[in-house]
Each structure stands twice: as C-alpha cells, then as structure tokens.
Tab-separated table of C-alpha atoms in Angstrom:
chain	number	residue	atom	x	y	z
A	98	UNK	CA	-17.921	24.805	-87.907
A	99	UNK	CA	-18.705	25.546	-84.362
A	100	UNK	CA	-17.120	23.420	-81.618
A	101	UNK	CA	-18.917	22.828	-78.401
A	102	UNK	CA	-16.877	22.961	-75.241
A	103	UNK	CA	-16.285	19.633	-73.460
A	104	UNK	CA	-18.294	19.149	-70.324
A	105	UNK	CA	-16.518	19.889	-67.067
A	106	UNK	CA	-15.568	16.489	-65.558
A	107	UNK	CA	-13.936	17.882	-62.452
A	108	UNK	CA	-15.207	16.045	-59.350
A	109	UNK	CA	-16.815	18.209	-56.748
A	110	UNK	CA	-14.606	18.982	-53.847
A	111	UNK	CA	-15.674	18.463	-50.267
A	112	UNK	CA	-16.060	21.486	-48.090
A	113	UNK	CA	-12.768	22.683	-46.746
A	114	UNK	CA	-10.613	20.525	-49.031
A	115	UNK	CA	-9.698	23.083	-51.596
A	116	UNK	CA	-10.067	26.681	-52.561
A	117	UNK	CA	-13.496	28.101	-52.479
A	118	UNK	CA	-15.934	29.225	-49.908
A	119	UNK	CA	-14.921	26.475	-47.477
A	120	UNK	CA	-11.203	27.212	-47.628
A	121	UNK	CA	-9.353	29.271	-45.124
A	122	UNK	CA	-9.434	29.289	-41.383
A	123	UNK	CA	-13.145	28.589	-41.206
A	124	UNK	CA	-14.804	25.679	-39.431
A	125	UNK	CA	-14.518	23.349	-42.420
A	126	UNK	CA	-10.883	24.098	-43.170
A	127	UNK	CA	-8.569	21.104	-43.317
A	128	UNK	CA	-5.416	23.183	-42.835
A	129	UNK	CA	-6.294	25.257	-39.812
A	130	UNK	CA	-8.290	25.080	-36.603
A	131	UNK	CA	-10.470	27.396	-34.696
A	132	UNK	CA	-8.548	29.509	-32.186
A	133	UNK	CA	-8.594	27.949	-28.698
A	134	UNK	CA	-9.603	24.432	-29.790
A	135	UNK	CA	-7.373	21.461	-28.930
A	136	UNK	CA	-5.971	19.303	-31.707
A	137	UNK	CA	-7.710	15.977	-32.280
A	138	UNK	CA	-6.022	13.080	-30.442
A	139	UNK	CA	-4.044	10.680	-32.563
A	140	UNK	CA	-5.549	7.245	-32.795
A	141	UNK	CA	-3.337	4.161	-32.824
A	142	UNK	CA	-3.542	2.043	-35.908
A	143	UNK	CA	-4.201	-1.603	-35.224
A	144	UNK	CA	-1.121	-3.755	-35.556
A	145	UNK	CA	1.396	-0.922	-35.192
A	146	UNK	CA	3.966	-0.945	-32.377
A	147	UNK	CA	3.723	1.722	-29.671
A	148	UNK	CA	5.979	4.666	-30.188
A	149	UNK	CA	7.497	4.451	-26.733
A	150	UNK	CA	9.655	1.335	-26.196
A	151	UNK	CA	9.447	0.130	-22.568
A	152	UNK	CA	12.706	0.070	-20.704
A	153	UNK	CA	14.311	-3.322	-20.303
A	154	UNK	CA	13.588	-4.945	-16.963
A	155	UNK	CA	16.495	-5.057	-14.594
A	156	UNK	CA	18.211	-8.432	-14.466
A	157	UNK	CA	17.510	-10.338	-11.213
A	158	UNK	CA	20.339	-10.398	-8.730
A	159	UNK	CA	22.133	-13.683	-8.330
A	160	UNK	CA	21.937	-15.113	-4.820
A	161	UNK	CA	25.132	-14.853	-2.837
A	162	UNK	CA	26.452	-16.414	0.347
A	163	UNK	CA	24.608	-15.724	3.605
A	164	UNK	CA	25.693	-12.734	5.663
A	165	UNK	CA	28.350	-13.212	8.294
A	166	UNK	CA	26.733	-13.720	11.741
A	167	UNK	CA	27.370	-11.354	14.578
A	168	UNK	CA	30.289	-12.439	16.829
A	169	UNK	CA	28.023	-13.002	19.823
A	170	UNK	CA	25.582	-15.156	17.849
A	171	UNK	CA	28.440	-17.134	16.322
A	172	UNK	CA	30.098	-17.753	19.682
A	173	UNK	CA	26.956	-18.818	21.534
A	174	UNK	CA	25.634	-21.010	18.715
A	175	UNK	CA	28.960	-22.818	18.407
A	176	UNK	CA	29.263	-23.256	22.155
A	177	UNK	CA	25.723	-24.645	22.352
A	178	UNK	CA	26.410	-27.120	19.548
A	179	UNK	CA	29.607	-28.353	21.190
A	180	UNK	CA	27.871	-28.740	24.565
A	181	UNK	CA	24.948	-30.667	23.069
A	182	UNK	CA	27.201	-33.038	21.143
A	183	UNK	CA	29.388	-33.663	24.183
A	184	UNK	CA	26.271	-34.635	26.120
A	185	UNK	CA	25.185	-36.952	23.303
A	186	UNK	CA	28.608	-38.598	23.238
A	187	UNK	CA	28.459	-39.095	26.987
A	188	UNK	CA	24.996	-40.658	26.835
A	189	UNK	CA	25.930	-42.802	23.837
A	190	UNK	CA	29.068	-44.028	25.563
A	191	UNK	CA	27.202	-44.958	28.724
A	192	UNK	CA	24.503	-46.799	26.765
A	193	UNK	CA	26.985	-48.187	24.214
A	194	UNK	CA	25.202	-46.511	21.283
A	195	UNK	CA	27.788	-44.243	19.585
A	196	UNK	CA	26.267	-44.775	16.129
A	197	UNK	CA	23.754	-41.983	16.644
A	198	UNK	CA	26.382	-39.260	16.871
A	199	UNK	CA	26.810	-38.531	13.083
A	200	UNK	CA	23.130	-37.911	12.200
A	201	UNK	CA	22.486	-36.055	15.442
A	202	UNK	CA	25.495	-33.822	14.845
A	203	UNK	CA	23.948	-32.842	11.509
A	204	UNK	CA	20.635	-32.199	13.282
A	205	UNK	CA	22.376	-29.972	15.822
A	206	UNK	CA	24.028	-28.018	13.016
A	207	UNK	CA	20.596	-27.233	11.569
A	208	UNK	CA	19.059	-26.265	14.898
A	209	UNK	CA	21.949	-23.999	15.890
A	210	UNK	CA	22.897	-22.604	12.496
A	211	UNK	CA	19.556	-22.236	10.728
A	212	UNK	CA	16.786	-22.082	13.354
A	213	UNK	CA	14.304	-20.510	10.912
A	214	UNK	CA	14.253	-23.408	8.451
A	215	UNK	CA	11.410	-25.963	8.515
A	216	UNK	CA	14.060	-28.694	8.813
A	217	UNK	CA	15.142	-27.253	12.180
A	218	UNK	CA	11.762	-27.087	13.911
A	219	UNK	CA	10.955	-29.489	16.780
A	220	UNK	CA	8.283	-31.239	14.701
A	221	UNK	CA	10.868	-32.085	12.046
A	222	UNK	CA	13.738	-32.912	14.396
A	223	UNK	CA	11.790	-35.309	16.598
A	224	UNK	CA	9.262	-36.550	14.057
A	225	UNK	CA	11.741	-36.906	11.218
A	226	UNK	CA	14.259	-38.840	13.291
A	227	UNK	CA	11.705	-41.218	14.799
A	228	UNK	CA	9.912	-41.853	11.495
A	229	UNK	CA	13.218	-42.537	9.765
A	230	UNK	CA	14.226	-44.968	12.484
A	231	UNK	CA	10.907	-46.776	12.146
A	232	UNK	CA	11.380	-46.922	8.383
A	233	UNK	CA	14.797	-48.457	8.889
A	234	UNK	CA	13.369	-51.082	11.244
A	235	UNK	CA	10.622	-51.901	8.735
A	236	UNK	CA	13.158	-52.480	5.950
A	237	UNK	CA	15.312	-54.442	8.370
A	238	UNK	CA	12.394	-56.739	9.178
A	239	UNK	CA	11.656	-57.431	5.514
A	240	UNK	CA	15.150	-57.620	3.975
A	241	UNK	CA	17.562	-58.073	6.868
A	242	UNK	CA	20.674	-55.995	7.565
A	243	UNK	CA	23.032	-54.967	4.805
A	244	UNK	CA	24.080	-52.190	2.465
A	245	UNK	CA	21.247	-52.864	0.009
A	246	UNK	CA	18.739	-52.564	2.827
A	247	UNK	CA	20.452	-49.372	3.978
A	248	UNK	CA	20.094	-47.792	0.539
A	249	UNK	CA	16.396	-48.653	0.393
A	250	UNK	CA	15.814	-47.462	3.973
A	251	UNK	CA	17.494	-44.102	3.382
A	252	UNK	CA	15.449	-43.407	0.261
A	253	UNK	CA	12.175	-44.511	1.793
A	254	UNK	CA	12.835	-42.381	4.872
A	255	UNK	CA	12.923	-39.233	2.763
A	256	UNK	CA	9.564	-40.125	1.238
A	257	UNK	CA	8.012	-40.919	4.608
A	258	UNK	CA	9.197	-37.618	6.074
A	259	UNK	CA	7.825	-35.663	3.122
A	260	UNK	CA	4.469	-37.412	3.429
A	261	UNK	CA	4.298	-36.694	7.175
A	262	UNK	CA	5.415	-33.064	6.666
A	263	UNK	CA	8.425	-33.561	8.928
A	264	UNK	CA	11.347	-32.799	6.588
A	265	UNK	CA	14.691	-33.409	8.262
A	266	UNK	CA	17.437	-34.568	5.902
A	267	UNK	CA	19.917	-35.773	8.590
A	268	UNK	CA	17.338	-38.361	9.675
A	269	UNK	CA	17.890	-40.336	6.459
A	270	UNK	CA	21.247	-41.329	7.937
A	271	UNK	CA	19.418	-42.702	10.976
A	272	UNK	CA	17.437	-45.053	8.741
A	273	UNK	CA	20.695	-46.161	7.098
A	274	UNK	CA	22.292	-46.852	10.504
A	275	UNK	CA	19.322	-48.944	11.583
A	276	UNK	CA	19.370	-51.014	8.388
A	277	UNK	CA	23.105	-51.649	8.652
A	278	UNK	CA	23.634	-52.163	12.396
A	279	UNK	CA	20.275	-53.724	13.400
A	280	UNK	CA	20.232	-52.150	16.895
A	281	UNK	CA	17.747	-53.175	19.652
A	282	UNK	CA	14.373	-51.611	18.862
A	283	UNK	CA	13.211	-50.063	22.134
A	284	UNK	CA	16.541	-48.906	23.524
A	285	UNK	CA	17.490	-47.327	20.204
A	286	UNK	CA	14.189	-45.474	19.855
A	287	UNK	CA	14.311	-44.312	23.475
A	288	UNK	CA	17.840	-42.956	23.130
A	289	UNK	CA	16.953	-41.309	19.835
A	290	UNK	CA	13.907	-39.539	21.305
A	291	UNK	CA	15.948	-38.379	24.326
A	292	UNK	CA	18.709	-37.053	22.089
A	293	UNK	CA	16.241	-35.149	19.895
A	294	UNK	CA	14.622	-33.523	22.930
A	295	UNK	CA	18.078	-32.538	24.135
A	296	UNK	CA	18.873	-30.924	20.796
A	297	UNK	CA	15.632	-28.954	20.850
A	298	UNK	CA	16.323	-27.807	24.416
A	299	UNK	CA	19.792	-26.604	23.460
A	300	UNK	CA	18.292	-24.804	20.471
A	301	UNK	CA	15.807	-23.045	22.747
A	302	UNK	CA	18.556	-21.962	25.137
A	303	UNK	CA	20.807	-20.713	22.330
A	304	UNK	CA	17.943	-18.760	20.785
A	305	UNK	CA	17.161	-17.034	24.087
A	306	UNK	CA	20.810	-16.157	24.615
A	307	UNK	CA	21.308	-14.738	21.132
A	308	UNK	CA	17.960	-13.001	20.748
A	309	UNK	CA	16.849	-15.201	17.862
A	310	UNK	CA	13.437	-16.809	17.438
A	311	UNK	CA	13.209	-20.569	17.890
A	312	UNK	CA	11.079	-22.451	17.253
A	313	UNK	CA	9.004	-20.899	14.514
A	314	UNK	CA	6.350	-23.551	15.327
A	315	UNK	CA	6.166	-26.676	17.466
A	316	UNK	CA	3.847	-29.122	15.688
C-alpha cells in the first residue's frame, strides 16, 4: 500500500522574515540594515506616557516682609510725617476741629511710607476723603447721628470710593466721624480739603528729598 505524502501546509514567509533568498543583510532583511542608513524613528503609541518625566516645578516663594528702608529715606519720611501732623494739629486746634487728626494721620502714613500705592496718590487722598465725608453727611441727613449711622456710613464710604476709583481706606474713618459728631458741613469740608492738600504737598517734598517718585499719577 503506497502512502501519499501530506501536502505542505507551511504558510509562505514574507521577504526578509526568515531564511531564504531574502534573509541576510540585504534590503529586505528584518535583522540588519544597509550600511550608512539611519535607524527608523520610534513612534509613540497612543495612550502611553512619555519616557522622560518633566522635572517638578519649583515651589513659589512665600512673600516676606518689605525690605528695610535706607536710613536717609527713613529719616526724611518720618520727619515729613511728624511735620505734617503737627501742622494739622495746629490748624485743627485753631479751628476747633481735632477730630480729623486720626484719619489724616493714617493718610499721612500711606503718603510717606508707601508713595507707590494707588491709595497714596493725590486722586485717592483728596477724592477719597471728600467722598467719604459726603457719604457721612448723607447718612447723617437720613438717619441722624449715632453709632448705627456711623457703621452704615463707614461701609458705604468704601463702596463709594471703589465706584469712583479713589481707594483710600483711612477715609472710611472720616465718614464715621461725620456720622457720629455731626460737624458743620462747609467748615468741615473746607478744613478736610485743606488738610489733604497739605498732606500731598508734604508727600511731594519728601519724595524730592529722598529721590523717590511721587505721585505716580494725579487724577
């Protein structure tokens, strides 16, 4: 009985994948490359992470206290503040209006100590103080003098200053003073405007003496 050999079921191999004419260092070889040719660039597979992990970003530095001022700047700024406040006390004593000294002292501290801030600019010093005083008089007209009126006047003054773009936080105390003490309208506003102009003038003189820039803008 003669047996017939089974048919060859081996799949054909692609050129260069196995032994045969395509094997070896020829153009179709899968194991070698032609001399002088660059290797094929590796392509990134979608969804895989990059091989190089980026370095962690440096943590932001926490803000610290401001630098210590130069001795000359410190001396002249302090002397200017003392001189301006002494003048305000003298004027307030003559006109019998000492209530303005606390908020104006805070205004002078801003002008002399932080002349670059928006709160220290002439627009904010004069405009913020006058608008706050007017706000206090408006509350006084509606609700009368008292601590409740003072609380409302101080809060409203901050909103009015923000709306008018004249931020000056010490002026909120001016609105409180008006709502509590009910001073005469015209004499109080006139003294307040004069005091603010005096503060700005002292700020200008101190800036010239110390080599600083003031004001950054006027209006």
